[in-house]
Amino acid sequence: MPDVMDSHVPPVPPEYADAEVLCRYAGHRWLIGQRADIAIRDAVTGEFAGEIQLTGVIPPLGQAMLGYSLHPAHRGRGVVTRAVDLLVEWAFAATPLRRIIAGTAPGNTASQRVLERAGFTREHLVKGLLPGPGGTRLDDIQWARTRP
């Protein structure tokens, strides 16, 4: 879906081989504390609704990065906000992580609302941080939620 891919870094669909490797080693990356890739499912139907991940773990900082995407048919119902909150609460309870960060494009107000509702605070704007379509660079609004 183009609107989902527009928010990915980089903003292009992954190659099949790259996706296959990500899936093949997901369990290993989970077990060594490197990355958590989790499916989001509709609570009523069990249908796949999207995905969420905790990645970019930096143990000395106690920090990790959060990312997510949601199929358009499941938007507007609080599904991804709930998934973000559950994953962050789990990370703070079950790991030594103290800080979870996320980034949004300035125009991605839906994702910004998700982060705000999930207890994240807007920290700053980084100009030209992200790779964009056609070799462009995009700004990134950075958000954080810290362990209480």
JSON list of C-alpha atoms in Angstrom, two decimals, residues 3-135:
[
{"chain": "A", "resi": 3, "resn": "ASP", "atom": "CA", "xyz": [0.43, 5.26, 2.05]},
{"chain": "A", "resi": 4, "resn": "VAL", "atom": "CA", "xyz": [2.08, 2.65, 4.29]},
{"chain": "A", "resi": 5, "resn": "MET", "atom": "CA", "xyz": [5.28, 2.57, 2.25]},
{"chain": "A", "resi": 6, "resn": "ASP", "atom": "CA", "xyz": [5.49, 6.39, 2.24]},
{"chain": "A", "resi": 7, "resn": "SER", "atom": "CA", "xyz": [6.20, 6.26, 5.99]},
{"chain": "A", "resi": 8, "resn": "HIS", "atom": "CA", "xyz": [8.81, 3.50, 5.82]},
{"chain": "A", "resi": 9, "resn": "VAL", "atom": "CA", "xyz": [12.54, 4.21, 5.98]},
{"chain": "A", "resi": 10, "resn": "PRO", "atom": "CA", "xyz": [13.54, 4.06, 3.18]},
{"chain": "A", "resi": 11, "resn": "PRO", "atom": "CA", "xyz": [10.14, 4.67, 1.52]},
{"chain": "A", "resi": 12, "resn": "VAL", "atom": "CA", "xyz": [10.25, 1.68, -0.81]},
{"chain": "A", "resi": 13, "resn": "PRO", "atom": "CA", "xyz": [8.76, -1.81, -0.48]},
{"chain": "A", "resi": 14, "resn": "PRO", "atom": "CA", "xyz": [11.25, -4.32, 0.92]},
{"chain": "A", "resi": 15, "resn": "GLU", "atom": "CA", "xyz": [12.74, -6.88, -1.41]},
{"chain": "A", "resi": 16, "resn": "TYR", "atom": "CA", "xyz": [11.26, -10.35, -0.98]},
{"chain": "A", "resi": 17, "resn": "ALA", "atom": "CA", "xyz": [14.64, -11.79, 0.03]},
{"chain": "A", "resi": 18, "resn": "ASP", "atom": "CA", "xyz": [15.08, -9.12, 2.73]},
{"chain": "A", "resi": 19, "resn": "ALA", "atom": "CA", "xyz": [11.60, -9.81, 4.12]},
{"chain": "A", "resi": 20, "resn": "GLU", "atom": "CA", "xyz": [12.34, -13.53, 4.12]},
{"chain": "A", "resi": 21, "resn": "VAL", "atom": "CA", "xyz": [15.54, -13.01, 6.13]},
{"chain": "A", "resi": 22, "resn": "LEU", "atom": "CA", "xyz": [13.72, -10.74, 8.59]},
{"chain": "A", "resi": 23, "resn": "CYS", "atom": "CA", "xyz": [11.08, -13.43, 9.15]},
{"chain": "A", "resi": 24, "resn": "ARG", "atom": "CA", "xyz": [13.57, -16.29, 9.30]},
{"chain": "A", "resi": 25, "resn": "TYR", "atom": "CA", "xyz": [15.64, -14.65, 12.06]},
{"chain": "A", "resi": 26, "resn": "ALA", "atom": "CA", "xyz": [12.84, -12.90, 13.99]},
{"chain": "A", "resi": 27, "resn": "GLY", "atom": "CA", "xyz": [12.87, -15.50, 16.76]},
{"chain": "A", "resi": 28, "resn": "HIS", "atom": "CA", "xyz": [16.65, -15.32, 17.09]},
{"chain": "A", "resi": 29, "resn": "ARG", "atom": "CA", "xyz": [16.62, -11.51, 17.26]},
{"chain": "A", "resi": 30, "resn": "TRP", "atom": "CA", "xyz": [13.89, -11.70, 19.92]},
{"chain": "A", "resi": 31, "resn": "LEU", "atom": "CA", "xyz": [15.85, -14.19, 22.04]},
{"chain": "A", "resi": 32, "resn": "ILE", "atom": "CA", "xyz": [19.06, -12.15, 21.99]},
{"chain": "A", "resi": 33, "resn": "GLY", "atom": "CA", "xyz": [17.21, -8.92, 22.82]},
{"chain": "A", "resi": 34, "resn": "GLN", "atom": "CA", "xyz": [18.02, -7.24, 19.52]},
{"chain": "A", "resi": 35, "resn": "ARG", "atom": "CA", "xyz": [14.56, -6.75, 18.02]},
{"chain": "A", "resi": 36, "resn": "ALA", "atom": "CA", "xyz": [10.91, -7.62, 18.54]},
{"chain": "A", "resi": 37, "resn": "ASP", "atom": "CA", "xyz": [8.72, -7.93, 15.44]},
{"chain": "A", "resi": 38, "resn": "ILE", "atom": "CA", "xyz": [5.07, -8.43, 16.35]},
{"chain": "A", "resi": 39, "resn": "ALA", "atom": "CA", "xyz": [1.90, -8.81, 14.29]},
{"chain": "A", "resi": 40, "resn": "ILE", "atom": "CA", "xyz": [-1.09, -6.67, 15.21]},
{"chain": "A", "resi": 41, "resn": "ARG", "atom": "CA", "xyz": [-4.34, -8.61, 14.94]},
{"chain": "A", "resi": 42, "resn": "ASP", "atom": "CA", "xyz": [-7.94, -7.44, 15.16]},
{"chain": "A", "resi": 43, "resn": "ALA", "atom": "CA", "xyz": [-9.18, -8.46, 18.63]},
{"chain": "A", "resi": 44, "resn": "VAL", "atom": "CA", "xyz": [-12.62, -9.45, 17.31]},
{"chain": "A", "resi": 45, "resn": "THR", "atom": "CA", "xyz": [-11.84, -11.23, 14.03]},
{"chain": "A", "resi": 46, "resn": "GLY", "atom": "CA", "xyz": [-8.20, -12.23, 14.53]},
{"chain": "A", "resi": 47, "resn": "GLU", "atom": "CA", "xyz": [-7.47, -10.71, 11.11]},
{"chain": "A", "resi": 48, "resn": "PHE", "atom": "CA", "xyz": [-3.97, -9.35, 10.47]},
{"chain": "A", "resi": 49, "resn": "ALA", "atom": "CA", "xyz": [-4.21, -5.58, 10.98]},
{"chain": "A", "resi": 50, "resn": "GLY", "atom": "CA", "xyz": [-0.59, -4.45, 10.87]},
{"chain": "A", "resi": 51, "resn": "GLU", "atom": "CA", "xyz": [2.79, -4.79, 12.51]},
{"chain": "A", "resi": 52, "resn": "ILE", "atom": "CA", "xyz": [4.81, -3.20, 15.27]},
{"chain": "A", "resi": 53, "resn": "GLN", "atom": "CA", "xyz": [8.46, -3.52, 16.15]},
{"chain": "A", "resi": 54, "resn": "LEU", "atom": "CA", "xyz": [10.92, -2.56, 18.81]},
{"chain": "A", "resi": 55, "resn": "THR", "atom": "CA", "xyz": [14.36, -2.26, 17.26]},
{"chain": "A", "resi": 56, "resn": "GLY", "atom": "CA", "xyz": [17.57, -0.25, 17.37]},
{"chain": "A", "resi": 57, "resn": "VAL", "atom": "CA", "xyz": [18.23, -1.40, 20.93]},
{"chain": "A", "resi": 58, "resn": "ILE", "atom": "CA", "xyz": [21.17, 0.47, 22.51]},
{"chain": "A", "resi": 59, "resn": "PRO", "atom": "CA", "xyz": [21.88, -1.34, 25.81]},
{"chain": "A", "resi": 60, "resn": "PRO", "atom": "CA", "xyz": [24.21, 1.28, 27.37]},
{"chain": "A", "resi": 61, "resn": "LEU", "atom": "CA", "xyz": [21.51, 3.93, 26.88]},
{"chain": "A", "resi": 62, "resn": "GLY", "atom": "CA", "xyz": [18.62, 1.64, 27.81]},
{"chain": "A", "resi": 63, "resn": "GLN", "atom": "CA", "xyz": [16.95, 2.85, 24.62]},
{"chain": "A", "resi": 64, "resn": "ALA", "atom": "CA", "xyz": [15.08, 1.26, 21.72]},
{"chain": "A", "resi": 65, "resn": "MET", "atom": "CA", "xyz": [13.13, 2.56, 18.73]},
{"chain": "A", "resi": 66, "resn": "LEU", "atom": "CA", "xyz": [9.47, 1.85, 18.03]},
{"chain": "A", "resi": 67, "resn": "GLY", "atom": "CA", "xyz": [7.94, 1.52, 14.57]},
{"chain": "A", "resi": 68, "resn": "TYR", "atom": "CA", "xyz": [4.53, 0.42, 13.33]},
{"chain": "A", "resi": 69, "resn": "SER", "atom": "CA", "xyz": [2.20, 0.33, 10.38]},
{"chain": "A", "resi": 70, "resn": "LEU", "atom": "CA", "xyz": [-1.50, -0.43, 10.12]},
{"chain": "A", "resi": 71, "resn": "HIS", "atom": "CA", "xyz": [-3.63, -1.62, 7.22]},
{"chain": "A", "resi": 72, "resn": "PRO", "atom": "CA", "xyz": [-6.01, 1.20, 6.18]},
{"chain": "A", "resi": 73, "resn": "ALA", "atom": "CA", "xyz": [-9.11, -0.93, 6.92]},
{"chain": "A", "resi": 74, "resn": "HIS", "atom": "CA", "xyz": [-8.15, -0.99, 10.62]},
{"chain": "A", "resi": 75, "resn": "ARG", "atom": "CA", "xyz": [-7.36, 2.69, 11.11]},
{"chain": "A", "resi": 76, "resn": "GLY", "atom": "CA", "xyz": [-9.31, 5.09, 13.28]},
{"chain": "A", "resi": 77, "resn": "ARG", "atom": "CA", "xyz": [-10.28, 2.53, 15.95]},
{"chain": "A", "resi": 78, "resn": "GLY", "atom": "CA", "xyz": [-7.36, 2.87, 18.38]},
{"chain": "A", "resi": 79, "resn": "VAL", "atom": "CA", "xyz": [-5.81, -0.45, 17.34]},
{"chain": "A", "resi": 80, "resn": "VAL", "atom": "CA", "xyz": [-2.27, 0.82, 16.85]},
{"chain": "A", "resi": 81, "resn": "THR", "atom": "CA", "xyz": [-2.42, 3.08, 19.91]},
{"chain": "A", "resi": 82, "resn": "ARG", "atom": "CA", "xyz": [-3.30, 0.03, 22.01]},
{"chain": "A", "resi": 83, "resn": "ALA", "atom": "CA", "xyz": [-0.50, -1.99, 20.40]},
{"chain": "A", "resi": 84, "resn": "VAL", "atom": "CA", "xyz": [2.04, 0.79, 21.07]},
{"chain": "A", "resi": 85, "resn": "ASP", "atom": "CA", "xyz": [0.95, 1.12, 24.68]},
{"chain": "A", "resi": 86, "resn": "LEU", "atom": "CA", "xyz": [1.04, -2.66, 25.27]},
{"chain": "A", "resi": 87, "resn": "LEU", "atom": "CA", "xyz": [4.49, -3.06, 23.72]},
{"chain": "A", "resi": 88, "resn": "VAL", "atom": "CA", "xyz": [5.99, -0.12, 25.63]},
{"chain": "A", "resi": 89, "resn": "GLU", "atom": "CA", "xyz": [4.45, -1.24, 28.93]},
{"chain": "A", "resi": 90, "resn": "TRP", "atom": "CA", "xyz": [5.84, -4.73, 28.35]},
{"chain": "A", "resi": 91, "resn": "ALA", "atom": "CA", "xyz": [9.29, -3.34, 27.48]},
{"chain": "A", "resi": 92, "resn": "PHE", "atom": "CA", "xyz": [9.43, -1.27, 30.66]},
{"chain": "A", "resi": 93, "resn": "ALA", "atom": "CA", "xyz": [8.23, -4.17, 32.83]},
{"chain": "A", "resi": 94, "resn": "ALA", "atom": "CA", "xyz": [10.28, -7.00, 31.30]},
{"chain": "A", "resi": 95, "resn": "THR", "atom": "CA", "xyz": [13.50, -5.41, 30.04]},
{"chain": "A", "resi": 96, "resn": "PRO", "atom": "CA", "xyz": [16.06, -2.88, 31.31]},
{"chain": "A", "resi": 97, "resn": "LEU", "atom": "CA", "xyz": [14.93, -0.38, 28.66]},
{"chain": "A", "resi": 98, "resn": "ARG", "atom": "CA", "xyz": [14.32, 3.08, 30.11]},
{"chain": "A", "resi": 99, "resn": "ARG", "atom": "CA", "xyz": [13.49, 5.05, 26.96]},
{"chain": "A", "resi": 100, "resn": "ILE", "atom": "CA", "xyz": [11.54, 4.24, 23.79]},
{"chain": "A", "resi": 101, "resn": "ILE", "atom": "CA", "xyz": [11.84, 6.62, 20.85]},
{"chain": "A", "resi": 102, "resn": "ALA", "atom": "CA", "xyz": [9.83, 7.01, 17.65]},
{"chain": "A", "resi": 103, "resn": "GLY", "atom": "CA", "xyz": [9.88, 9.34, 14.67]},
{"chain": "A", "resi": 104, "resn": "THR", "atom": "CA", "xyz": [7.22, 10.81, 12.41]},
{"chain": "A", "resi": 105, "resn": "ALA", "atom": "CA", "xyz": [7.22, 12.89, 9.28]},
{"chain": "A", "resi": 106, "resn": "PRO", "atom": "CA", "xyz": [5.92, 16.41, 10.02]},
{"chain": "A", "resi": 107, "resn": "GLY", "atom": "CA", "xyz": [2.79, 15.76, 7.93]},
{"chain": "A", "resi": 108, "resn": "ASN", "atom": "CA", "xyz": [1.95, 12.41, 9.52]},
{"chain": "A", "resi": 109, "resn": "THR", "atom": "CA", "xyz": [-0.53, 13.78, 12.05]},
{"chain": "A", "resi": 110, "resn": "ALA", "atom": "CA", "xyz": [-2.28, 10.42, 12.50]},
{"chain": "A", "resi": 111, "resn": "SER", "atom": "CA", "xyz": [0.95, 8.81, 13.74]},
{"chain": "A", "resi": 112, "resn": "GLN", "atom": "CA", "xyz": [1.66, 11.84, 15.92]},
{"chain": "A", "resi": 113, "resn": "ARG", "atom": "CA", "xyz": [-1.76, 11.43, 17.57]},
{"chain": "A", "resi": 114, "resn": "VAL", "atom": "CA", "xyz": [-1.03, 7.74, 18.17]},
{"chain": "A", "resi": 115, "resn": "LEU", "atom": "CA", "xyz": [2.20, 8.59, 19.97]},
{"chain": "A", "resi": 116, "resn": "GLU", "atom": "CA", "xyz": [0.60, 11.37, 22.02]},
{"chain": "A", "resi": 117, "resn": "ARG", "atom": "CA", "xyz": [-2.25, 9.06, 23.12]},
{"chain": "A", "resi": 118, "resn": "ALA", "atom": "CA", "xyz": [0.32, 6.38, 24.02]},
{"chain": "A", "resi": 119, "resn": "GLY", "atom": "CA", "xyz": [2.16, 8.75, 26.36]},
{"chain": "A", "resi": 120, "resn": "PHE", "atom": "CA", "xyz": [5.02, 9.89, 24.11]},
{"chain": "A", "resi": 121, "resn": "THR", "atom": "CA", "xyz": [6.35, 13.44, 24.26]},
{"chain": "A", "resi": 122, "resn": "ARG", "atom": "CA", "xyz": [7.48, 15.38, 21.21]},
{"chain": "A", "resi": 123, "resn": "GLU", "atom": "CA", "xyz": [11.15, 16.22, 21.69]},
{"chain": "A", "resi": 124, "resn": "HIS", "atom": "CA", "xyz": [12.52, 17.91, 18.57]},
{"chain": "A", "resi": 125, "resn": "LEU", "atom": "CA", "xyz": [12.63, 18.23, 14.79]},
{"chain": "A", "resi": 126, "resn": "VAL", "atom": "CA", "xyz": [15.63, 16.89, 12.88]},
{"chain": "A", "resi": 127, "resn": "LYS", "atom": "CA", "xyz": [15.90, 18.49, 9.43]},
{"chain": "A", "resi": 128, "resn": "GLY", "atom": "CA", "xyz": [16.66, 16.21, 6.48]},
{"chain": "A", "resi": 129, "resn": "LEU", "atom": "CA", "xyz": [17.24, 13.08, 8.56]},
{"chain": "A", "resi": 130, "resn": "LEU", "atom": "CA", "xyz": [15.24, 10.49, 6.62]},
{"chain": "A", "resi": 131, "resn": "PRO", "atom": "CA", "xyz": [15.72, 9.19, 3.09]},
{"chain": "A", "resi": 132, "resn": "GLY", "atom": "CA", "xyz": [12.73, 10.16, 0.97]},
{"chain": "A", "resi": 133, "resn": "PRO", "atom": "CA", "xyz": [11.45, 9.26, -2.48]},
{"chain": "A", "resi": 134, "resn": "GLY", "atom": "CA", "xyz": [13.73, 9.94, -5.44]},
{"chain": "A", "resi": 135, "resn": "GLY", "atom": "CA", "xyz": [16.80, 10.69, -3.34]}
]
